[in-house]
Amino acid sequence: MKFYSTNNPSIRVSMEEALLRSLPADRGLYMPETVPFMGADFFNSIADGTLADIGFQISATLFKDTIPTDKLEELVHRAFPFDTPVVALEEGRTHVLELFHGPSLAFKDVGARYMAAMMGYYLEQSNREVHILVATSGDTGGAVAMGFLGVPGIKVTILYPSGRVSDLQEKQLTTLGQNITAIEVDGSFDDCQALVKSAFTDGELNQQFSLASANSINIFRLIPQSFYYVRAYGQVKHFGKPVVFSTPSGNFGNLSAGTLAYKMGLPVHQFIASTNLNHVVPTYLQTGSYAPKPSVETISNAMDVGSPSNFVRLTHLFNDDFDTLKQMLSGYYFTDEQTRQTMDDVYQQFNYVMCPHTAVGYMGLKSYQHIHTDVCGISLATAHPAKFKELVESVIHTPVDIPAALEELMNRPKQSIKMKADFAEFKELLLQTA
């Protein structure tokens, strides 16, 4: 299996190179040179398959013999000791895909744990060391910190925007220690992301370190996220209706992963890009003009992205054809007031508690279903409501319990390094650790 850059498709690199180096030197994004078509027999046989079962089958088809089959099966099942269940709010019509049953209670556990397993395998083979740089708007940092904690040969530095993550998200980033370092940046997520991207193209840093990313700019974050779209389809296919997915979207890695599953043959009728007031992609779908802008702070903070890195992958998967993309993708955006109201309405109607990001996805689904009534809708629940405990409780006026493993983190002291959104300062800090 080879991977190419979206900026220069003629260049091919190995799976190991794409995984461990994350970004091509030309500032493009890696994509697999071939996307396997899994076929009707596969999709007709997955109803009882777990996330790990489905992930292994797709991985084995995608990577062929790059990793021995028995070892690959072991790695995938180790990465996913949890599943991703679909919960019905309205049977056969409106469903929630719960992606928060991993250790950090967020969908990004799927990508982070898969990456950690794959990186661990290659580092063990080569006796190399890797320094992972991660920018987070909320959930990525916690998932990466927990997924890579204590993995031999890997050091992790996480950049997050000061004051723009929830208390529990911050605790997940800043209290683990060991091989995890947290940097609190005086700026936005876009600032953090820009610092990470600059580091990957800096010659001096790349001489000192073997740098890698666990952000969705790394293709090995996206590949495993395609698995749960397939797993979800397997749980609703018996309804016999066209299936639509609504994805709460910020950096657009999650939606790109769904599109990757579609390219593998997943029978999706429509994707819905649901965003908060950072609505650059829904606006693009309306106007045909893509205009990134500074991010706006909202209560669905993990989606506060004004210049989504994975937009290029999303369009690339549709051959950069706007009309083709628009046929498969609808876009909606919502205010904080609408988000709060929906969280309350869903709790009152279904006794179901949603985090603000999940509520945005739900609103996108209902907006689509208002026009397209006879579809089976799946809205992605990207984080456990306990990660936004104070906000959720203020909306539904009901206590939200924190799982015991995470409650213990709340009592640990925060350990972070504060810095401005300045690359020279960031570079110096990294070089001091060399």
Tab-separated table of C-alpha atoms in Angstrom:
chain	number	residue	atom	x	y	z
A	1	MET	CA	0.000	0.000	0.000
A	2	LYS	CA	1.321	3.423	-1.026
A	3	PHE	CA	0.147	6.939	-0.182
A	4	TYR	CA	0.371	10.105	-2.250
A	5	SER	CA	0.202	13.838	-1.542
A	6	THR	CA	-2.878	15.796	-2.542
A	7	ASN	CA	-0.472	18.471	-3.827
A	8	ASN	CA	1.597	16.070	-5.931
A	9	PRO	CA	-0.073	12.748	-6.768
A	10	SER	CA	3.054	11.534	-8.589
A	11	ILE	CA	4.943	11.118	-5.298
A	12	ARG	CA	4.328	7.836	-3.481
A	13	VAL	CA	5.436	6.882	0.047
A	14	SER	CA	5.088	3.728	2.124
A	15	MET	CA	2.470	3.121	4.785
A	16	GLU	CA	5.156	3.489	7.455
A	17	GLU	CA	6.277	6.845	6.038
A	18	ALA	CA	2.733	8.239	5.830
A	19	LEU	CA	1.975	7.076	9.366
A	20	LEU	CA	5.141	8.249	11.111
A	21	ARG	CA	5.851	11.466	9.175
A	22	SER	CA	2.190	12.488	8.821
A	23	LEU	CA	2.632	15.342	6.314
A	24	PRO	CA	4.395	15.468	2.941
A	25	ALA	CA	7.096	18.116	2.515
A	26	ASP	CA	4.921	19.904	-0.066
A	27	ARG	CA	2.301	20.703	2.643
A	28	GLY	CA	-0.296	18.490	1.032
A	29	LEU	CA	-2.143	15.670	2.810
A	30	TYR	CA	-1.546	11.971	2.330
A	31	MET	CA	-4.219	9.819	0.694
A	32	PRO	CA	-4.198	6.079	-0.124
A	33	GLU	CA	-3.310	5.455	-3.770
A	34	THR	CA	-6.200	3.011	-4.041
A	35	VAL	CA	-9.429	2.810	-2.044
A	36	PRO	CA	-10.683	-0.787	-2.042
A	37	PHE	CA	-14.269	-1.413	-3.064
A	38	MET	CA	-15.534	-3.786	-0.396
A	39	GLY	CA	-18.550	-5.052	-2.374
A	40	ALA	CA	-22.143	-5.955	-1.554
A	41	ASP	CA	-21.270	-9.288	0.107
A	42	PHE	CA	-19.227	-7.470	2.755
A	43	PHE	CA	-21.899	-4.891	3.558
A	44	ASN	CA	-24.603	-7.565	3.641
A	45	SER	CA	-22.644	-9.583	6.231
A	46	ILE	CA	-21.755	-6.951	8.836
A	47	ALA	CA	-24.923	-6.747	10.926
A	48	ASP	CA	-23.378	-8.725	13.788
A	49	GLY	CA	-19.792	-7.528	13.353
A	50	THR	CA	-18.194	-5.446	16.099
A	51	LEU	CA	-16.167	-2.313	15.446
A	52	ALA	CA	-12.998	-4.407	15.821
A	53	ASP	CA	-14.258	-7.109	13.440
A	54	ILE	CA	-15.160	-4.570	10.757
A	55	GLY	CA	-11.983	-2.573	11.326
A	56	PHE	CA	-9.829	-5.649	10.838
A	57	GLN	CA	-11.574	-6.675	7.610
A	58	ILE	CA	-11.218	-3.222	6.081
A	59	SER	CA	-7.614	-2.853	7.280
A	60	ALA	CA	-6.628	-6.221	5.842
A	61	THR	CA	-8.157	-5.310	2.477
A	62	LEU	CA	-6.630	-1.821	2.439
A	63	PHE	CA	-3.115	-2.704	3.581
A	64	LYS	CA	-2.914	-6.113	1.895
A	65	ASP	CA	0.222	-7.851	3.245
A	66	THR	CA	1.961	-4.745	4.599
A	67	ILE	CA	1.455	-6.067	8.148
A	68	PRO	CA	1.120	-9.838	8.745
A	69	THR	CA	-2.566	-10.750	8.977
A	70	ASP	CA	-2.414	-12.297	12.438
A	71	LYS	CA	-0.487	-9.299	13.800
A	72	LEU	CA	-2.881	-6.842	12.170
A	73	GLU	CA	-5.864	-8.613	13.719
A	74	GLU	CA	-4.202	-8.441	17.134
A	75	LEU	CA	-3.456	-4.702	16.750
A	76	VAL	CA	-6.979	-3.773	15.661
A	77	HIS	CA	-8.701	-5.766	18.393
A	78	ARG	CA	-6.342	-4.273	20.989
A	79	ALA	CA	-7.238	-0.789	19.748
A	80	PHE	CA	-10.994	-1.363	20.031
A	81	PRO	CA	-12.009	-3.102	23.271
A	82	PHE	CA	-15.200	-0.994	23.034
A	83	ASP	CA	-17.986	-0.778	20.452
A	84	THR	CA	-19.931	2.058	18.780
A	85	PRO	CA	-23.653	1.345	19.289
A	86	VAL	CA	-26.543	2.986	17.444
A	87	VAL	CA	-29.333	4.148	19.795
A	88	ALA	CA	-32.840	4.742	18.435
A	89	LEU	CA	-34.708	7.914	19.373
A	90	GLU	CA	-37.374	7.207	16.751
A	91	GLU	CA	-37.073	3.609	15.592
A	92	GLY	CA	-36.195	3.374	11.907
A	93	ARG	CA	-36.094	7.147	11.486
A	94	THR	CA	-33.850	8.994	13.937
A	95	HIS	CA	-30.825	7.404	15.565
A	96	VAL	CA	-27.709	8.416	17.457
A	97	LEU	CA	-24.359	6.734	16.824
A	98	GLU	CA	-22.631	6.778	20.213
A	99	LEU	CA	-18.898	7.248	19.679
A	100	PHE	CA	-17.993	8.008	23.282
A	101	HIS	CA	-17.490	4.555	24.791
A	102	GLY	CA	-13.686	4.686	24.635
A	103	PRO	CA	-11.379	5.776	27.486
A	104	SER	CA	-11.547	9.549	26.853
A	105	LEU	CA	-15.305	9.517	26.141
A	106	ALA	CA	-14.963	10.972	22.639
A	107	PHE	CA	-15.063	9.721	19.052
A	108	LYS	CA	-11.385	10.504	18.653
A	109	ASP	CA	-10.498	7.485	20.793
A	110	VAL	CA	-11.117	5.410	17.663
A	111	GLY	CA	-8.470	7.180	15.595
A	112	ALA	CA	-5.995	7.756	18.423
A	113	ARG	CA	-5.944	4.158	19.668
A	114	TYR	CA	-5.638	2.767	16.145
A	115	MET	CA	-2.757	5.124	15.413
A	116	ALA	CA	-1.046	4.244	18.683
A	117	ALA	CA	-1.277	0.538	17.875
A	118	MET	CA	0.107	0.996	14.352
A	119	MET	CA	2.889	3.359	15.408
A	120	GLY	CA	3.862	1.063	18.259
A	121	TYR	CA	4.186	-1.803	15.793
A	122	TYR	CA	6.489	0.075	13.430
A	123	LEU	CA	8.585	1.618	16.191
A	124	GLU	CA	9.121	-1.812	17.731
A	125	GLN	CA	10.254	-3.121	14.347
A	126	SER	CA	12.698	-0.274	13.686
A	127	ASN	CA	13.737	0.747	17.207
A	128	ARG	CA	12.961	4.382	16.307
A	129	GLU	CA	11.626	7.216	18.454
A	130	VAL	CA	8.900	9.623	17.359
A	131	HIS	CA	7.798	13.023	18.689
A	132	ILE	CA	4.069	13.551	18.083
A	133	LEU	CA	2.755	17.104	17.786
A	134	VAL	CA	-0.987	17.625	18.217
A	135	ALA	CA	-3.251	20.665	18.024
A	136	THR	CA	-6.601	20.227	19.741
A	137	SER	CA	-9.847	22.163	19.923
A	138	GLY	CA	-11.035	19.877	22.700
A	139	ASP	CA	-11.385	16.128	22.280
A	140	THR	CA	-8.380	15.214	20.145
A	141	GLY	CA	-5.918	16.062	22.912
A	142	GLY	CA	-7.563	13.857	25.513
A	143	ALA	CA	-7.917	10.928	23.129
A	144	VAL	CA	-4.298	11.202	21.982
A	145	ALA	CA	-3.005	11.645	25.532
A	146	MET	CA	-4.803	8.527	26.736
A	147	GLY	CA	-4.149	6.524	23.566
A	148	PHE	CA	-0.383	7.163	23.538
A	149	LEU	CA	0.247	7.333	27.293
A	150	GLY	CA	3.266	5.209	28.137
A	151	VAL	CA	3.763	3.870	24.587
A	152	PRO	CA	7.515	3.163	24.234
A	153	GLY	CA	9.396	5.292	21.728
A	154	ILE	CA	6.742	8.028	21.571
A	155	LYS	CA	6.735	11.499	23.094
A	156	VAL	CA	3.586	13.639	22.730
A	157	THR	CA	3.266	17.445	22.788
A	158	ILE	CA	-0.309	18.777	22.754
A	159	LEU	CA	-1.163	22.402	21.935
A	160	TYR	CA	-4.561	23.726	23.000
A	161	PRO	CA	-6.203	27.188	23.000
A	162	SER	CA	-6.261	28.706	26.472
A	163	GLY	CA	-9.759	29.105	27.891
A	164	ARG	CA	-11.438	27.391	24.933
A	165	VAL	CA	-11.687	23.804	26.156
A	166	SER	CA	-13.915	22.446	28.898
A	167	ASP	CA	-12.555	21.764	32.396
A	168	LEU	CA	-12.669	18.008	31.889
A	169	GLN	CA	-11.051	18.246	28.453
A	170	GLU	CA	-8.243	20.328	29.954
A	171	LYS	CA	-7.733	17.844	32.779
A	172	GLN	CA	-7.372	15.041	30.246
A	173	LEU	CA	-4.617	17.006	28.504
A	174	THR	CA	-2.700	18.340	31.478
A	175	THR	CA	-2.714	15.766	34.277
A	176	LEU	CA	-1.325	12.537	32.851
A	177	GLY	CA	2.399	13.365	32.790
A	178	GLN	CA	4.850	10.653	31.702
A	179	ASN	CA	5.414	11.092	27.952
A	180	ILE	CA	2.640	13.715	27.554
A	181	THR	CA	3.386	17.489	27.546
A	182	ALA	CA	0.609	20.092	27.302
A	183	ILE	CA	1.153	23.589	25.888
A	184	GLU	CA	-1.514	26.210	26.611
A	185	VAL	CA	-1.529	28.676	23.704
A	186	ASP	CA	-2.811	32.241	23.994
A	187	GLY	CA	-4.878	32.031	20.811
A	188	SER	CA	-7.381	29.932	18.857
A	189	PHE	CA	-7.337	26.351	17.617
A	190	ASP	CA	-6.392	27.667	14.194
A	191	ASP	CA	-3.296	29.253	15.801
A	192	CYS	CA	-2.380	25.921	17.402
A	193	GLN	CA	-2.880	24.096	14.121
A	194	ALA	CA	-0.709	26.615	12.269
A	195	LEU	CA	2.133	26.116	14.787
A	196	VAL	CA	2.008	22.351	14.291
A	197	LYS	CA	1.977	22.630	10.492
A	198	SER	CA	4.920	25.047	10.568
A	199	ALA	CA	6.897	22.630	12.723
A	200	PHE	CA	6.456	19.843	10.190
A	201	THR	CA	8.013	21.935	7.427
A	202	ASP	CA	10.848	23.416	9.522
A	203	GLY	CA	14.203	21.972	8.460
A	204	GLU	CA	15.978	22.337	11.797
A	205	LEU	CA	13.196	20.657	13.774
A	206	ASN	CA	13.054	17.787	11.323
A	207	GLN	CA	16.794	17.264	11.698
A	208	GLN	CA	16.452	17.082	15.478
A	209	PHE	CA	13.275	15.000	15.680
A	210	SER	CA	11.284	12.379	13.862
A	211	LEU	CA	8.041	14.369	13.925
A	212	ALA	CA	4.575	12.889	13.496
A	213	SER	CA	1.023	14.108	13.950
A	214	ALA	CA	-1.975	12.495	15.612
A	215	ASN	CA	-4.316	15.182	14.298
A	216	SER	CA	-6.725	14.353	11.524
A	217	ILE	CA	-4.111	15.682	9.108
A	218	ASN	CA	-2.595	12.198	9.596
A	219	ILE	CA	-4.426	9.811	7.270
A	220	PHE	CA	-4.232	7.096	9.926
A	221	ARG	CA	-6.626	9.098	12.099
A	222	LEU	CA	-9.189	9.088	9.294
A	223	ILE	CA	-8.948	5.479	8.138
A	224	PRO	CA	-10.231	3.949	11.420
A	225	GLN	CA	-12.978	6.574	11.684
A	226	SER	CA	-14.445	5.126	8.480
A	227	PHE	CA	-15.011	1.875	10.381
A	228	TYR	CA	-17.790	3.206	12.600
A	229	TYR	CA	-19.811	4.490	9.652
A	230	VAL	CA	-19.783	0.930	8.355
A	231	ARG	CA	-20.585	-0.443	11.818
A	232	ALA	CA	-23.536	1.973	12.103
A	233	TYR	CA	-24.913	0.998	8.704
A	234	GLY	CA	-24.822	-2.639	9.761
A	235	GLN	CA	-27.050	-1.817	12.739
A	236	VAL	CA	-29.787	-0.072	10.702
A	237	LYS	CA	-29.721	-1.752	7.283
A	238	HIS	CA	-32.599	-4.042	8.271
A	239	PHE	CA	-34.986	-1.065	8.136
A	240	GLY	CA	-34.594	-1.088	4.355
A	241	LYS	CA	-34.516	2.711	4.023
A	242	PRO	CA	-31.957	5.066	2.478
A	243	VAL	CA	-29.356	5.859	5.163
A	244	VAL	CA	-28.154	9.412	5.846
A	245	PHE	CA	-25.414	10.479	8.263
A	246	SER	CA	-25.250	13.846	10.021
A	247	THR	CA	-21.750	14.662	11.252
A	248	PRO	CA	-20.937	17.503	13.672
A	249	SER	CA	-18.040	19.110	11.822
A	250	GLY	CA	-15.088	21.355	12.639
A	251	ASN	CA	-11.852	20.286	10.984
A	252	PHE	CA	-13.836	17.927	8.692
A	253	GLY	CA	-11.765	14.827	9.350
A	254	ASN	CA	-14.801	12.922	10.613
A	255	LEU	CA	-16.857	13.695	7.531
A	256	SER	CA	-13.902	12.896	5.268
A	257	ALA	CA	-13.720	9.494	6.970
A	258	GLY	CA	-17.386	8.913	6.175
A	259	THR	CA	-16.719	9.834	2.562
A	260	LEU	CA	-13.835	7.356	2.528
A	261	ALA	CA	-16.286	4.639	3.660
A	262	TYR	CA	-18.648	5.723	0.880
A	263	LYS	CA	-15.838	5.322	-1.646
A	264	MET	CA	-15.323	1.801	-0.304
A	265	GLY	CA	-18.921	1.049	-1.273
A	266	LEU	CA	-20.894	1.948	1.865
A	267	PRO	CA	-24.495	2.555	0.684
A	268	VAL	CA	-24.951	6.123	1.956
A	269	HIS	CA	-27.806	8.188	0.544
A	270	GLN	CA	-26.560	11.538	1.861
A	271	PHE	CA	-24.010	13.105	4.204
A	272	ILE	CA	-24.875	16.177	6.249
A	273	ALA	CA	-22.224	18.643	7.390
A	274	SER	CA	-23.575	20.171	10.605
A	275	THR	CA	-21.617	23.083	12.043
A	276	ASN	CA	-21.875	25.873	14.573
A	277	LEU	CA	-21.282	29.505	13.541
A	278	ASN	CA	-17.962	28.436	12.012
A	279	HIS	CA	-19.860	27.649	8.835
A	280	VAL	CA	-17.303	27.968	6.061
A	281	VAL	CA	-18.293	24.622	4.472
A	282	PRO	CA	-22.112	24.995	4.651
A	283	THR	CA	-21.625	28.443	3.091
A	284	TYR	CA	-19.408	26.917	0.407
A	285	LEU	CA	-22.157	24.422	-0.419
A	286	GLN	CA	-24.628	27.298	-0.817
A	287	THR	CA	-22.411	29.657	-2.814
A	288	GLY	CA	-19.641	27.595	-4.395
A	289	SER	CA	-17.107	29.943	-2.812
A	290	TYR	CA	-14.695	28.610	-0.179
A	291	ALA	CA	-13.618	31.425	2.139
A	292	PRO	CA	-11.820	30.433	5.381
A	293	LYS	CA	-11.977	33.018	8.154
A	294	PRO	CA	-10.913	33.391	11.801
A	295	SER	CA	-12.777	30.999	14.080
A	296	VAL	CA	-15.671	32.122	16.267
A	297	GLU	CA	-15.913	30.909	19.863
A	298	THR	CA	-19.031	28.808	20.599
A	299	ILE	CA	-20.320	26.349	23.208
A	300	SER	CA	-19.540	23.489	20.798
A	301	ASN	CA	-15.865	24.364	21.116
A	302	ALA	CA	-14.328	21.324	19.430
A	303	MET	CA	-15.895	22.570	16.185
A	304	ASP	CA	-14.533	26.114	16.434
A	305	VAL	CA	-12.425	25.869	13.278
A	306	GLY	CA	-12.375	28.637	10.696
A	307	SER	CA	-9.985	26.979	8.240
A	308	PRO	CA	-10.609	23.220	8.237
A	309	SER	CA	-7.522	21.257	7.207
A	310	ASN	CA	-9.460	18.323	5.824
A	311	PHE	CA	-11.554	20.346	3.390
A	312	VAL	CA	-8.978	19.498	0.711
A	313	ARG	CA	-9.440	15.770	1.425
A	314	LEU	CA	-13.219	16.097	1.315
A	315	THR	CA	-13.199	17.737	-2.102
A	316	HIS	CA	-10.407	15.461	-3.307
A	317	LEU	CA	-12.549	12.392	-2.598
A	318	PHE	CA	-15.112	13.874	-4.999
A	319	ASN	CA	-12.481	14.608	-7.670
A	320	ASP	CA	-12.642	18.330	-6.809
A	321	ASP	CA	-15.987	18.503	-8.584
A	322	PHE	CA	-18.355	20.886	-6.800
A	323	ASP	CA	-21.516	19.537	-8.446
A	324	THR	CA	-20.692	15.927	-7.521
A	325	LEU	CA	-19.877	16.934	-3.950
A	326	LYS	CA	-23.083	18.928	-3.596
A	327	GLN	CA	-25.167	15.940	-4.699
A	328	MET	CA	-23.872	13.885	-1.769
A	329	LEU	CA	-23.372	16.557	0.886
A	330	SER	CA	-25.842	18.937	2.517
A	331	GLY	CA	-24.773	21.635	4.966
A	332	TYR	CA	-26.475	23.385	7.882
A	333	TYR	CA	-25.225	25.622	10.673
A	334	PHE	CA	-26.696	26.638	14.010
A	335	THR	CA	-26.327	29.186	16.797
A	336	ASP	CA	-25.537	28.541	20.464
A	337	GLU	CA	-29.129	29.456	21.322
A	338	GLN	CA	-30.453	26.817	18.933
A	339	THR	CA	-27.978	24.299	20.331
A	340	ARG	CA	-29.106	24.858	23.922
A	341	GLN	CA	-32.752	24.658	22.925
A	342	THR	CA	-32.201	21.377	21.103
A	343	MET	CA	-30.312	19.845	24.035
A	344	ASP	CA	-33.285	20.672	26.249
A	345	ASP	CA	-35.919	19.556	23.721
A	346	VAL	CA	-34.249	16.181	23.145
A	347	TYR	CA	-33.946	15.586	26.878
A	348	GLN	CA	-37.608	16.476	27.462
A	349	GLN	CA	-38.871	14.415	24.519
A	350	PHE	CA	-36.613	11.354	24.624
A	351	ASN	CA	-34.916	11.507	28.055
A	352	TYR	CA	-31.636	11.500	26.134
A	353	VAL	CA	-28.722	13.725	27.168
A	354	MET	CA	-26.596	15.284	24.421
A	355	CYS	CA	-23.378	17.257	24.485
A	356	PRO	CA	-23.512	20.486	22.425
A	357	HIS	CA	-21.648	18.962	19.468
A	358	THR	CA	-24.048	16.025	19.331
A	359	ALA	CA	-26.964	18.485	19.420
A	360	VAL	CA	-25.559	20.312	16.388
A	361	GLY	CA	-25.413	17.021	14.497
A	362	TYR	CA	-28.971	16.195	15.539
A	363	MET	CA	-30.233	19.579	14.309
A	364	GLY	CA	-28.596	19.006	10.936
A	365	LEU	CA	-30.306	15.633	10.634
A	366	LYS	CA	-33.747	17.003	11.555
A	367	SER	CA	-33.308	19.907	9.115
A	368	TYR	CA	-32.617	17.422	6.322
A	369	GLN	CA	-35.484	15.140	7.370
A	370	HIS	CA	-37.894	18.072	7.334
A	371	ILE	CA	-37.606	17.919	3.539
A	372	HIS	CA	-36.599	14.263	3.012
A	373	THR	CA	-38.985	12.353	5.253
A	374	ASP	CA	-38.522	8.701	4.294
A	375	VAL	CA	-34.897	8.156	5.287
A	376	CYS	CA	-33.156	6.386	8.132
A	377	GLY	CA	-31.107	9.071	9.843
A	378	ILE	CA	-27.991	8.577	11.962
A	379	SER	CA	-26.567	11.521	13.879
A	380	LEU	CA	-23.070	11.113	15.280
A	381	ALA	CA	-22.744	11.606	19.056
A	382	THR	CA	-19.139	12.679	19.265
A	383	ALA	CA	-18.628	13.144	23.024
A	384	HIS	CA	-20.118	12.055	26.335
A	385	PRO	CA	-22.188	14.857	27.922
A	386	ALA	CA	-20.057	14.591	31.085
A	387	LYS	CA	-17.235	16.274	29.150
A	388	PHE	CA	-19.405	19.405	29.195
A	389	LYS	CA	-20.954	18.821	32.591
A	390	GLU	CA	-21.572	22.416	33.701
A	391	LEU	CA	-23.023	23.503	30.368
A	392	VAL	CA	-25.264	20.452	29.990
A	393	GLU	CA	-26.567	20.693	33.549
A	394	SER	CA	-27.349	24.384	33.098
A	395	VAL	CA	-29.464	23.504	30.052
A	396	ILE	CA	-31.368	20.387	31.161
A	397	HIS	CA	-31.368	21.172	34.919
A	398	THR	CA	-30.428	17.598	35.751
A	399	PRO	CA	-27.148	16.253	37.214
A	400	VAL	CA	-24.763	14.577	34.773
A	401	ASP	CA	-22.566	11.873	36.271
A	402	ILE	CA	-18.880	11.702	35.378
A	403	PRO	CA	-17.552	8.159	34.873
A	404	ALA	CA	-15.299	7.179	37.764
A	405	ALA	CA	-12.092	6.953	35.709
A	406	LEU	CA	-12.453	10.544	34.562
A	407	GLU	CA	-13.700	11.901	37.859
A	408	GLU	CA	-10.346	10.892	39.345
A	409	LEU	CA	-8.608	13.197	36.831
A	410	MET	CA	-10.534	16.213	38.092
A	411	ASN	CA	-8.625	16.042	41.384
A	412	ARG	CA	-5.172	15.991	39.779
A	413	PRO	CA	-3.105	19.181	39.462
A	414	LYS	CA	-2.897	20.816	36.046
A	415	GLN	CA	0.539	20.813	34.394
A	416	SER	CA	0.862	22.983	31.294
A	417	ILE	CA	3.330	25.337	29.638
A	418	LYS	CA	1.857	28.713	28.655
A	419	MET	CA	3.036	30.461	25.493
A	420	LYS	CA	1.946	32.925	22.840
A	421	ALA	CA	0.902	31.858	19.354
A	422	ASP	CA	4.451	32.430	18.135
A	423	PHE	CA	6.357	29.853	16.095
A	424	ALA	CA	9.809	31.048	17.167
A	425	GLU	CA	8.848	30.543	20.817
A	426	PHE	CA	7.322	27.132	20.054
A	427	LYS	CA	10.388	26.037	18.100
A	428	GLU	CA	12.737	27.085	20.889
A	429	LEU	CA	10.665	25.169	23.419
A	430	LEU	CA	10.864	22.008	21.301
A	431	LEU	CA	14.605	22.357	20.714
A	432	GLN	CA	15.195	22.624	24.464
A	433	THR	CA	13.837	19.086	24.793
A	434	ALA	CA	16.120	17.633	22.122
